[in-house]
Coordinates of C-alpha atoms and ligand atoms in Angstrom, one line a residue:
X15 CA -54.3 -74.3 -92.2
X16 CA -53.0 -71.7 -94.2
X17 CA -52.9 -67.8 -93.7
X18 CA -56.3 -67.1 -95.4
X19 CA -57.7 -69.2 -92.8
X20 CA -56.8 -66.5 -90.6
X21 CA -57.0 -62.8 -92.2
X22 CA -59.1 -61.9 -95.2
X23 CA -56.2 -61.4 -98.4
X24 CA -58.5 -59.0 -100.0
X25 CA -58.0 -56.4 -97.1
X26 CA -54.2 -56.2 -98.2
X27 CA -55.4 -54.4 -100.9
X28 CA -57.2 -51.5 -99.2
X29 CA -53.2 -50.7 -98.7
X30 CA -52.3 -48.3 -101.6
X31 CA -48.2 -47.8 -100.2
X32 CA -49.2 -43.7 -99.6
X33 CA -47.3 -43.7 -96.7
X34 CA -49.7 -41.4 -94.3
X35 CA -49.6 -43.5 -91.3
X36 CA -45.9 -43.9 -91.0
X37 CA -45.4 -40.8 -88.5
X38 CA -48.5 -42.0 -86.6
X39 CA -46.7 -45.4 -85.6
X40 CA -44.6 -45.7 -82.7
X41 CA -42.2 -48.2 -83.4
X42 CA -41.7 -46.6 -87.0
X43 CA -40.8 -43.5 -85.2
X44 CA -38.6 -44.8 -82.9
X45 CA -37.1 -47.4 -84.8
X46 CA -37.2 -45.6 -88.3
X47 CA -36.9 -48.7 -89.7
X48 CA -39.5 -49.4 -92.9
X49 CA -40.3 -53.5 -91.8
X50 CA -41.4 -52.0 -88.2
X51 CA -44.1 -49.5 -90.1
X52 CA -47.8 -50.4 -90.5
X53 CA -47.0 -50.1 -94.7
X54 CA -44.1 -52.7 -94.1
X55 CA -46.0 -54.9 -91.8
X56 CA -49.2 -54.8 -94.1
X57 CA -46.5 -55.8 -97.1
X58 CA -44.4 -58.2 -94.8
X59 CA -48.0 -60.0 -94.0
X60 CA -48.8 -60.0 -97.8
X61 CA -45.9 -61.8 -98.5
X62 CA -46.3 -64.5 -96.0
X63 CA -49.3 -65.2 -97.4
X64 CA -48.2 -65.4 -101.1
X65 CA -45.2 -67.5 -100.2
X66 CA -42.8 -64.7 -100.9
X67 CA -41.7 -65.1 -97.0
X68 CA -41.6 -67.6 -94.6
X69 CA -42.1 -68.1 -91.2
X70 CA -38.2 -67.1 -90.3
X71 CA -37.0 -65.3 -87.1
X72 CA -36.8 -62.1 -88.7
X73 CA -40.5 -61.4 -90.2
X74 CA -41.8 -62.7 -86.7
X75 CA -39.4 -60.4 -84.8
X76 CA -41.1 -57.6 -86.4
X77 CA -44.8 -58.5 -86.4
X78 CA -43.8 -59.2 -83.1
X79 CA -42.7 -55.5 -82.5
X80 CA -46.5 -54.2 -83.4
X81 CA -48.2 -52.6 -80.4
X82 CA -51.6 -53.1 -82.6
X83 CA -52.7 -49.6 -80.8
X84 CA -54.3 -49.3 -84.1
X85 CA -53.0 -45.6 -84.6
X86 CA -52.5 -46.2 -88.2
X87 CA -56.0 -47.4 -89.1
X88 CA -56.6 -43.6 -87.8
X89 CA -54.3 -41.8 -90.1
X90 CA -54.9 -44.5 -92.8
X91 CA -57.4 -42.7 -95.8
X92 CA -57.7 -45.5 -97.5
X93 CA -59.9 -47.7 -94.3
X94 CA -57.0 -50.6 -93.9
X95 CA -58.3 -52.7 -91.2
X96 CA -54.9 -53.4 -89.9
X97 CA -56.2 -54.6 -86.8
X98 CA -57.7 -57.7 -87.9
X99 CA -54.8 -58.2 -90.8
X100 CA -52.4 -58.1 -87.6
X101 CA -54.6 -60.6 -85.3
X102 CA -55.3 -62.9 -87.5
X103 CA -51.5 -63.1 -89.0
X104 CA -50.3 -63.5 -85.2
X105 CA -52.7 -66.3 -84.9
X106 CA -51.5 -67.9 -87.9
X107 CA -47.9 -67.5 -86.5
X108 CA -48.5 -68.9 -83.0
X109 CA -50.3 -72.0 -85.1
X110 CA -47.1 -72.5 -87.6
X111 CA -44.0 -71.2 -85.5
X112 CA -41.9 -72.8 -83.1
X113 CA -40.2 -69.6 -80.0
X114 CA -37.4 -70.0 -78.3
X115 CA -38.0 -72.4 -75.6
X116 CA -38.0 -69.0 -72.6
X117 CA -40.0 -67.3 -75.1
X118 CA -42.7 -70.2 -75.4
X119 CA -42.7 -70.4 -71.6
X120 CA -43.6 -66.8 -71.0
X121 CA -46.1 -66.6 -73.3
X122 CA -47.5 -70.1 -72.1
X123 CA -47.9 -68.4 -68.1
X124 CA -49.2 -64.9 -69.5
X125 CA -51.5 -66.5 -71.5
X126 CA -52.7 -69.0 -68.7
X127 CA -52.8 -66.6 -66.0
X128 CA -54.7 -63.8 -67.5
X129 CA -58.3 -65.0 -68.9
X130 CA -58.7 -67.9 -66.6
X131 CA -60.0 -66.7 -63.0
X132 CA -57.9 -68.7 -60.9
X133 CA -54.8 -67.4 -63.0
X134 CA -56.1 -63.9 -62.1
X135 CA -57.0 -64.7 -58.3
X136 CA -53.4 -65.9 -58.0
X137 CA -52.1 -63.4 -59.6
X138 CA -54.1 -61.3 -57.9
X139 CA -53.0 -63.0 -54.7
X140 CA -48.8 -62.5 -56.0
X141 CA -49.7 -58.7 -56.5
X142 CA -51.0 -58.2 -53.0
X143 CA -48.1 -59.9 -51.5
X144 CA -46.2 -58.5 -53.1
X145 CA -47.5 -54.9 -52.5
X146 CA -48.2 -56.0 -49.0
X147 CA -44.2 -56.7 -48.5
X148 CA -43.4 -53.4 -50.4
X149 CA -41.9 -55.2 -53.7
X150 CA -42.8 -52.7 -55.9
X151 CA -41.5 -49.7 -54.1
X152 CA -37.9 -52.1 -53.6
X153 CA -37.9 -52.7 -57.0
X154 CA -38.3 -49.0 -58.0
X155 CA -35.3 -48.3 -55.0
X156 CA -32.9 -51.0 -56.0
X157 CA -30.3 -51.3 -58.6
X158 CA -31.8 -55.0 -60.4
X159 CA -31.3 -55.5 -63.6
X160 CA -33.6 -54.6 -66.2
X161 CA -36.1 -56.0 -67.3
X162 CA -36.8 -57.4 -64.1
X163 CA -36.6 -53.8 -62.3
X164 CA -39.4 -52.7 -65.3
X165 CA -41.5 -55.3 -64.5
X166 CA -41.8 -55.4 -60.8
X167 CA -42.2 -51.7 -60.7
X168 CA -45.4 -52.9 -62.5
X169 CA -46.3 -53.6 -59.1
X170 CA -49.4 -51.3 -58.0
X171 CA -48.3 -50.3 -54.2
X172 CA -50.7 -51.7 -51.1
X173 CA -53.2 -48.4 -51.2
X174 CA -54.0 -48.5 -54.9
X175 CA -54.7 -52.3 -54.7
X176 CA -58.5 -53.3 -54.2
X177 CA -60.5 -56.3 -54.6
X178 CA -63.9 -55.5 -53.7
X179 CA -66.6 -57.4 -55.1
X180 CA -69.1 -56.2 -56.7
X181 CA -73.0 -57.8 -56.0
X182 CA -75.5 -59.4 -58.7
X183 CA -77.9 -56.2 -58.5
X184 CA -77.4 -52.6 -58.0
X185 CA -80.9 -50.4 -58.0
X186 CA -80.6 -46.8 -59.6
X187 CA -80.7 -43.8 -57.1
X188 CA -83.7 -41.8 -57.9
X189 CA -85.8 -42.7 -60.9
X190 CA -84.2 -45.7 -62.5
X191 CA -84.0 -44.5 -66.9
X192 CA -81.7 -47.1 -67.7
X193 CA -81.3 -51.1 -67.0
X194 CA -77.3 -51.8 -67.8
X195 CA -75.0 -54.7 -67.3
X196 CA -71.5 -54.2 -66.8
X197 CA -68.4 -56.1 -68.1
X198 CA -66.7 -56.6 -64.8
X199 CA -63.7 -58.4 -66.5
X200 CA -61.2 -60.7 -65.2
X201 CA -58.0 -58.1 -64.7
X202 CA -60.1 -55.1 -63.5
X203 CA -62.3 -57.0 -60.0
X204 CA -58.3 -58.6 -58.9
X205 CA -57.0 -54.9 -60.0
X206 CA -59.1 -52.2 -59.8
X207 CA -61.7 -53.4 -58.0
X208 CA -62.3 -49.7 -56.8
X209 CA -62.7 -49.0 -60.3
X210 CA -65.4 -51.1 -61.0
X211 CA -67.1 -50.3 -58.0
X212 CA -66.9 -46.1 -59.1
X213 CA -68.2 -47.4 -62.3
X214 CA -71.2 -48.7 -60.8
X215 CA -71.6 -45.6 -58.2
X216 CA -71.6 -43.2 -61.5
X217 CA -74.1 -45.1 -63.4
X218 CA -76.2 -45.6 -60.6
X219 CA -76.0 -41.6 -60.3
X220 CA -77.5 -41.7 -63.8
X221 CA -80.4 -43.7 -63.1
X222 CA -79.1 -47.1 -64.3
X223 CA -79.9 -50.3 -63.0
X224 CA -76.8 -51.9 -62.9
X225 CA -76.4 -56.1 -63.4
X226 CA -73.1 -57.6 -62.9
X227 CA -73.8 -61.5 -64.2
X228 CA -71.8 -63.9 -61.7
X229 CA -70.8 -65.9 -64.9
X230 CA -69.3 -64.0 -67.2
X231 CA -65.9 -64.0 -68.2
X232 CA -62.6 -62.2 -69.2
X233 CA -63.1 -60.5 -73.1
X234 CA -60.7 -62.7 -74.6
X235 CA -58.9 -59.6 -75.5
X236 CA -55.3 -60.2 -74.0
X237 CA -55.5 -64.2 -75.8
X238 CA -56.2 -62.7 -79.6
X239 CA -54.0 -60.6 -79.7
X240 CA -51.2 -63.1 -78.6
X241 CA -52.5 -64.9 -81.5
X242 CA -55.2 -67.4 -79.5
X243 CA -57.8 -66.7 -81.3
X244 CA -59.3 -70.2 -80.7
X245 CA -59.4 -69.6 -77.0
X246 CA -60.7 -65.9 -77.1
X247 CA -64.1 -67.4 -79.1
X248 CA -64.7 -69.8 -76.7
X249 CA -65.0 -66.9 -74.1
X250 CA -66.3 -64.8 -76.7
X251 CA -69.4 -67.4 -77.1
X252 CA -69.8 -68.0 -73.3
X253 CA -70.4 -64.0 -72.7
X254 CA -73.0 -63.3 -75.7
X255 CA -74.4 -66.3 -73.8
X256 CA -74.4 -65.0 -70.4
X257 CA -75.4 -61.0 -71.4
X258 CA -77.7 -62.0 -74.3
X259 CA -80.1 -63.4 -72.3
X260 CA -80.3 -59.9 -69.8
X261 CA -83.0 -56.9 -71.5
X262 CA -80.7 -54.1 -71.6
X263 CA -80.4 -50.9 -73.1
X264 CA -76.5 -51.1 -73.0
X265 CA -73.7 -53.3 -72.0
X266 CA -71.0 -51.0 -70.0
X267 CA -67.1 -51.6 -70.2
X268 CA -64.7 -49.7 -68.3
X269 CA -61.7 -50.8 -70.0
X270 CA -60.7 -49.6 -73.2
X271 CA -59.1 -53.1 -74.3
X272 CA -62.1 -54.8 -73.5
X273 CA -64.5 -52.7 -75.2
X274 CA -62.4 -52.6 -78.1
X275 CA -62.6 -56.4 -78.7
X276 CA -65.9 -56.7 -77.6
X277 CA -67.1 -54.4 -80.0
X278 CA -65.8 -56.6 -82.4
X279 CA -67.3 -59.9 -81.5
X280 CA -69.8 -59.7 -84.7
X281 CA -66.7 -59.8 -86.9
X282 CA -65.2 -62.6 -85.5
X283 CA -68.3 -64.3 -85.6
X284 CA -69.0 -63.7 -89.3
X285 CA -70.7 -66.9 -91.0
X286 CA -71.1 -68.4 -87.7
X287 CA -74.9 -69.7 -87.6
X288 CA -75.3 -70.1 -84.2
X289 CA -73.5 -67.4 -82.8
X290 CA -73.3 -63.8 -86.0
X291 CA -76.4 -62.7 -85.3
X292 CA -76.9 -62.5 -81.4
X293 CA -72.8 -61.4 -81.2
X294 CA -74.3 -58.5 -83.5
X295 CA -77.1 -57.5 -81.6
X296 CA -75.0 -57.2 -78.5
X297 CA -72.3 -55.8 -79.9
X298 CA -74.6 -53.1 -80.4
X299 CA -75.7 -52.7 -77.0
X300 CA -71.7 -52.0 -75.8
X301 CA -70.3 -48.7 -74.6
X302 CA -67.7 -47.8 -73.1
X303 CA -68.7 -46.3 -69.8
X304 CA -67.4 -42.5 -70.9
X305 CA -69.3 -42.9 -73.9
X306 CA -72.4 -43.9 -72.3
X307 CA -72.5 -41.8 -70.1
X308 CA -71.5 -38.5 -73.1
X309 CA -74.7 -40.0 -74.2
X310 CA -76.9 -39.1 -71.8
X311 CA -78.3 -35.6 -70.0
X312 CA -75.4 -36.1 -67.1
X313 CA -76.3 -35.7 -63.6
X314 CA -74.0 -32.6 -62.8
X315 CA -71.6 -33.6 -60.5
X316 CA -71.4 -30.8 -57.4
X317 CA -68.1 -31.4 -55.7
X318 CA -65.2 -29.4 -56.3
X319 CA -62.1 -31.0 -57.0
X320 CA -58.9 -28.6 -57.3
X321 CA -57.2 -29.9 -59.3
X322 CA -54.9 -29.6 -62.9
X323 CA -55.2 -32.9 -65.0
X324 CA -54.7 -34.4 -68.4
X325 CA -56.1 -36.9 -70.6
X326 CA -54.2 -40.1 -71.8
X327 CA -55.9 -41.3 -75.0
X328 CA -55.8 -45.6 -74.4
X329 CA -55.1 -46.6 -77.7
X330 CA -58.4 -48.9 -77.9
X331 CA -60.6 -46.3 -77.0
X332 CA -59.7 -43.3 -79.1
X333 CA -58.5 -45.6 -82.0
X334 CA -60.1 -48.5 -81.7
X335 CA -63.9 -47.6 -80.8
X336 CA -63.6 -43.5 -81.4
X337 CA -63.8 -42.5 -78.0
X338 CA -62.2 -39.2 -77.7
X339 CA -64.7 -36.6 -77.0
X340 CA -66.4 -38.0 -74.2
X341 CA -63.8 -38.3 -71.3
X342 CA -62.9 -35.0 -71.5
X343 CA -66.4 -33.8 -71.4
X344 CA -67.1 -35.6 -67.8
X345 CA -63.7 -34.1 -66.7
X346 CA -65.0 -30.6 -68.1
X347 CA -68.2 -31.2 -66.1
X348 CA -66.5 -31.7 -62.7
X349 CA -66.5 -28.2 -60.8
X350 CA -62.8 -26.6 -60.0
X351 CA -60.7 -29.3 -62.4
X352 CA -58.4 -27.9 -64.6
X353 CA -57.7 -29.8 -68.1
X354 CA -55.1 -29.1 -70.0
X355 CA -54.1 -31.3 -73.2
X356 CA -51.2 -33.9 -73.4
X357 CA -48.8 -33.9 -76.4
X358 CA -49.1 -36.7 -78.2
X359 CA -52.2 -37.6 -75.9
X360 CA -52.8 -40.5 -78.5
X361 CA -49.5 -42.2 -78.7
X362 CA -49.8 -45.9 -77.2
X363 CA -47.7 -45.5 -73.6
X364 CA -46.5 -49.2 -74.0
X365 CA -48.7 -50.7 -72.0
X366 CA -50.8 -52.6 -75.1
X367 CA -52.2 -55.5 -73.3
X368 CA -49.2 -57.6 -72.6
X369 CA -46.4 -56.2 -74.5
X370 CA -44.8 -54.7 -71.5
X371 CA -44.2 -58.1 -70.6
X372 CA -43.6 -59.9 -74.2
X373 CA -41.3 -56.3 -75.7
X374 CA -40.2 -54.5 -72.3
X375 CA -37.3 -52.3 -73.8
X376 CA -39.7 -50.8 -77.0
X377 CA -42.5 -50.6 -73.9
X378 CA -39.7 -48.8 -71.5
X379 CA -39.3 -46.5 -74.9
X380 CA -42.8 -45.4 -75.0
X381 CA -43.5 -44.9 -71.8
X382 CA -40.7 -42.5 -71.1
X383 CA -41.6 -40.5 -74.6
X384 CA -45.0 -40.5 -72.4
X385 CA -44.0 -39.8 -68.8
X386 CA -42.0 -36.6 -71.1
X387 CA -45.1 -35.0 -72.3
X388 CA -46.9 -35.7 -68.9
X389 CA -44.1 -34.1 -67.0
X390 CA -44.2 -31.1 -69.7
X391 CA -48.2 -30.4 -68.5
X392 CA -47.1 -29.7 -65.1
X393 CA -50.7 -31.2 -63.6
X394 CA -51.4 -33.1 -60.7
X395 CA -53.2 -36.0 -62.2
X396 CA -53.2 -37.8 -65.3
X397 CA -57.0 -39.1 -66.3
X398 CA -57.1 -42.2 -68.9
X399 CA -59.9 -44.9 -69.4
X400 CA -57.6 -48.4 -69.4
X401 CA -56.5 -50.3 -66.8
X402 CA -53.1 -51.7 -68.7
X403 CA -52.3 -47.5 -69.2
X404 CA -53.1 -46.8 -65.7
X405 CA -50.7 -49.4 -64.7
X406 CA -47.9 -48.8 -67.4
X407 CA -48.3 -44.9 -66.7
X408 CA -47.9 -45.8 -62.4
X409 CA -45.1 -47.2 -63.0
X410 CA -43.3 -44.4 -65.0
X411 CA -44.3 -42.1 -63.1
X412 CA -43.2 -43.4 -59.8
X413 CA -39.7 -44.6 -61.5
X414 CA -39.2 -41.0 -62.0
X415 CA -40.2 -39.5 -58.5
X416 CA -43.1 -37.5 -59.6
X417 CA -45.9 -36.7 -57.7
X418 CA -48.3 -36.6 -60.3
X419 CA -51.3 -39.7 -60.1
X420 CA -52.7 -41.7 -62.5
X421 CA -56.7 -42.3 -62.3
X422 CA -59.5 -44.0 -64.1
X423 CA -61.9 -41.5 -65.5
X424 CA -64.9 -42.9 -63.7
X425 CA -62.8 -43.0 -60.1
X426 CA -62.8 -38.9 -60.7
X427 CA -66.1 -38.6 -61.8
X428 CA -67.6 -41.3 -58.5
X429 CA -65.7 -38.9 -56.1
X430 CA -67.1 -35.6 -57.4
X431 CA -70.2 -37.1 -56.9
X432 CA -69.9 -37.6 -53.3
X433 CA -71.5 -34.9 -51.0
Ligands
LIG25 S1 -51.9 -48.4 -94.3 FE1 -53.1 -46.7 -95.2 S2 -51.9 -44.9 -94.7 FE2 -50.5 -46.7 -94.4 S3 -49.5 -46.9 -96.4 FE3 -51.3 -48.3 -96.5 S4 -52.9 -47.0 -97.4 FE4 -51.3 -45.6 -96.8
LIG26 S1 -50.8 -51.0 -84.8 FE1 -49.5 -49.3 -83.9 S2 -47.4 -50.2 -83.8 FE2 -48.6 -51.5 -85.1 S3 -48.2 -50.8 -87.2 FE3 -50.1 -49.7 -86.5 S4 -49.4 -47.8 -85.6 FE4 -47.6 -49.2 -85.8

């Protein structure tokens, strides 16, 4: 197969060399360095498809290097879909290039552990352990060597872990408006399982019916954009199955990553007889749970929470579906909470799916540049609609011994709902 199997060549054209996006992307910033730039990438991609380069350790290193927060296709005027030129060129590289043998086998376990629900219930089960025995707060107390010290203080502590399950059904409270499914996902129920169920509290506040299908599966988000595209269809396919066959008047997701890739499901499905059409009339069903709910005349919630916060942009909600607006309007709705804005509240954190396992020291980068400007807004919470930032953002925060907490949106919203 060659690269145009994977990205369309005509959308290297939309690329007219301006430069515009260049201060928008973090590793250009950083780094400074033109191949690490979305106009380098987008030129370094070209070239791999017209021969010009090959496959060599180099040009992977930095595609590689990409976050794909998408920030550029924001500041870009001239509509570059960078995204898709960037996931389909990684698929083409996983398909053609031969990693380092430790880098293979990383990839290998992320990739197997994260969309397949045993991986996630085993992971699931190291976390708890691992929480249960304290890891993560050894590993933020202990000299080990980084990256090792970065990645265990991934570890969410005992109290913030939460697996509760959610049921098939929930009615609405009051009149039911609305009948909604939600994406539970396959990180967010071994995760945030809290989350998910404050997700279905607010909604149900709103008069939804809320479904939660039994067999429905991860987004396929984390497996495209490690370049498996092959394996993120086949769960693509198996959810427009599962949620096609459900009347709804939306399709909630509560994590920006998801939504993001969900929403593009009638893309990647372009030409596909069996599957375009229905991936397009779901696709237009989705929301994001913030955005849904900015949608609708909001039950005002009555509780007062004293608080001072600020807003994390996840990279795949403000970029990548044009959530921005939204969040902050539920936060301003919540009686006695403060909001005051985040520098840079747009700038990817480092989290990015998996790249804080696959690129720790660029991810370690970012996330201090962010725990900066969190630490600058003197507030006692940061609010942000991804689990992968919540996580990332933890982790910094902890590391540098402030008490400032990072919450999900929706986990705000469900407890100034509660009498
Ligand atoms: S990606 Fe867009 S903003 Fe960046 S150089 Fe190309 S045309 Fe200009
Ligand atoms: S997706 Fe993000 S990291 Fe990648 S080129 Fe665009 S702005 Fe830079």
């Amino acid at each position: 197969m060659t690269h145009s199997d994977f990205v369309d060549p005509d959308k290297f054209f939309d690329c007219v060399h301006c430069g515009l996006c260049l201060s928008f992307c973090p590793t250009y910033v950083e780094l400074g360095t033109e191949m690490d730039s979305p106009r380098g990438r987008i030129a370094t991609m070209r070239s791999l498809h017209e021969g010009r380069f090959g496959l060599d350790a180099e040009v992977v290193r930095h595609l590689d290097l990409c976050l794909g927060c998408r920030a550029c296709e924001t500041a870009c005027p001239s509509g570059v879909h960078y995204g898709e030129l960037i996931e389909g060129t990684r698929s083409f590289i996983e398909q053609h290039n031969t990693r380092p043998l430790p880098e293979r086998l990383k990839r290998r376990v992320i990739n197997a552990i994260f969309p397949n629900p045993l991986g996630v219930r085993f992971f699931s089960f190291l976390l708890k352990t691992g929480a249960a025995l304290g890891l993560g707060r050894l590993a933020r107390s202990q000299k080990l060597p980084q990256p090792i010290r970065y990645w265990f203080g991934l570890l969410p502590d005992k109290e913030t872990v939460s697996s509760a399950t959610l049921l098939e059904r929930y009615p609405a409270i009051g009149e039911k408006r609305y009948t909604v499914a939600l994406l539970s996902g396959c990180v967010m129920p071994a995760l945030f399982g809290a989350t998910n169920q404050a997700t279905v509290k607010v909604l149900r506040h709103n008069g939804c019916e809320v479904l939660v299908p039994r067999n429905q599966v991860c987004c396929g988000a984390l497996l495209l954009h490690n370049g498996e595209k092959t394996a993120a269809l086949d769960l693509a396919r198996r959810n427009i199955e599962v949620f096609s066959k459900l009347e709804l008047d939306a399709l909630i997701i509560n994590a920006a990553g998801c939504g993001a890739m969900m929403k593009e499901y009638g893309e990647l499905f372009k030409g596909d007889p069996v599957y375009h059409d229905r991936a397009e009339r779901l696709t237009a069903k989705m929301k994001d749970v913030a955005e849904f709910l900015g949608s609708l005349p909001l039950k005002a919630p009555t509780r007062e929470i004293r608080a001072k916060v600020t807003y994390h942009d996840a990279c795949h909600l403000a970029h990548g579906q044009g959530v921005r607006e939204q969040p902050r309007a539920l936060l301003r709705s919540i009686p006695g909470l403060q909001l005051t804005e985040l520098q840079e509240s747009d700038w990817c954190c480092g989290s990015a799916g998996t790249y804080n396992l696959t690129e720790p020291q660029m991810a370690r980068r970012l996330l201090n540049r962010k725990v900066d400007n969190i630490q600058a807004t003197e507030v006692d919470l940061v609010v942000t609609g991804n689990p992968g930032c919540l996580m990332q953002i933890r982790a910094g925060l902890q590391q540098r011994g402030l008490p400032i907490k990072a919450i999900h949106t929706v986990d705000l919203l469900a407890e100034a709902y509660e009498e």
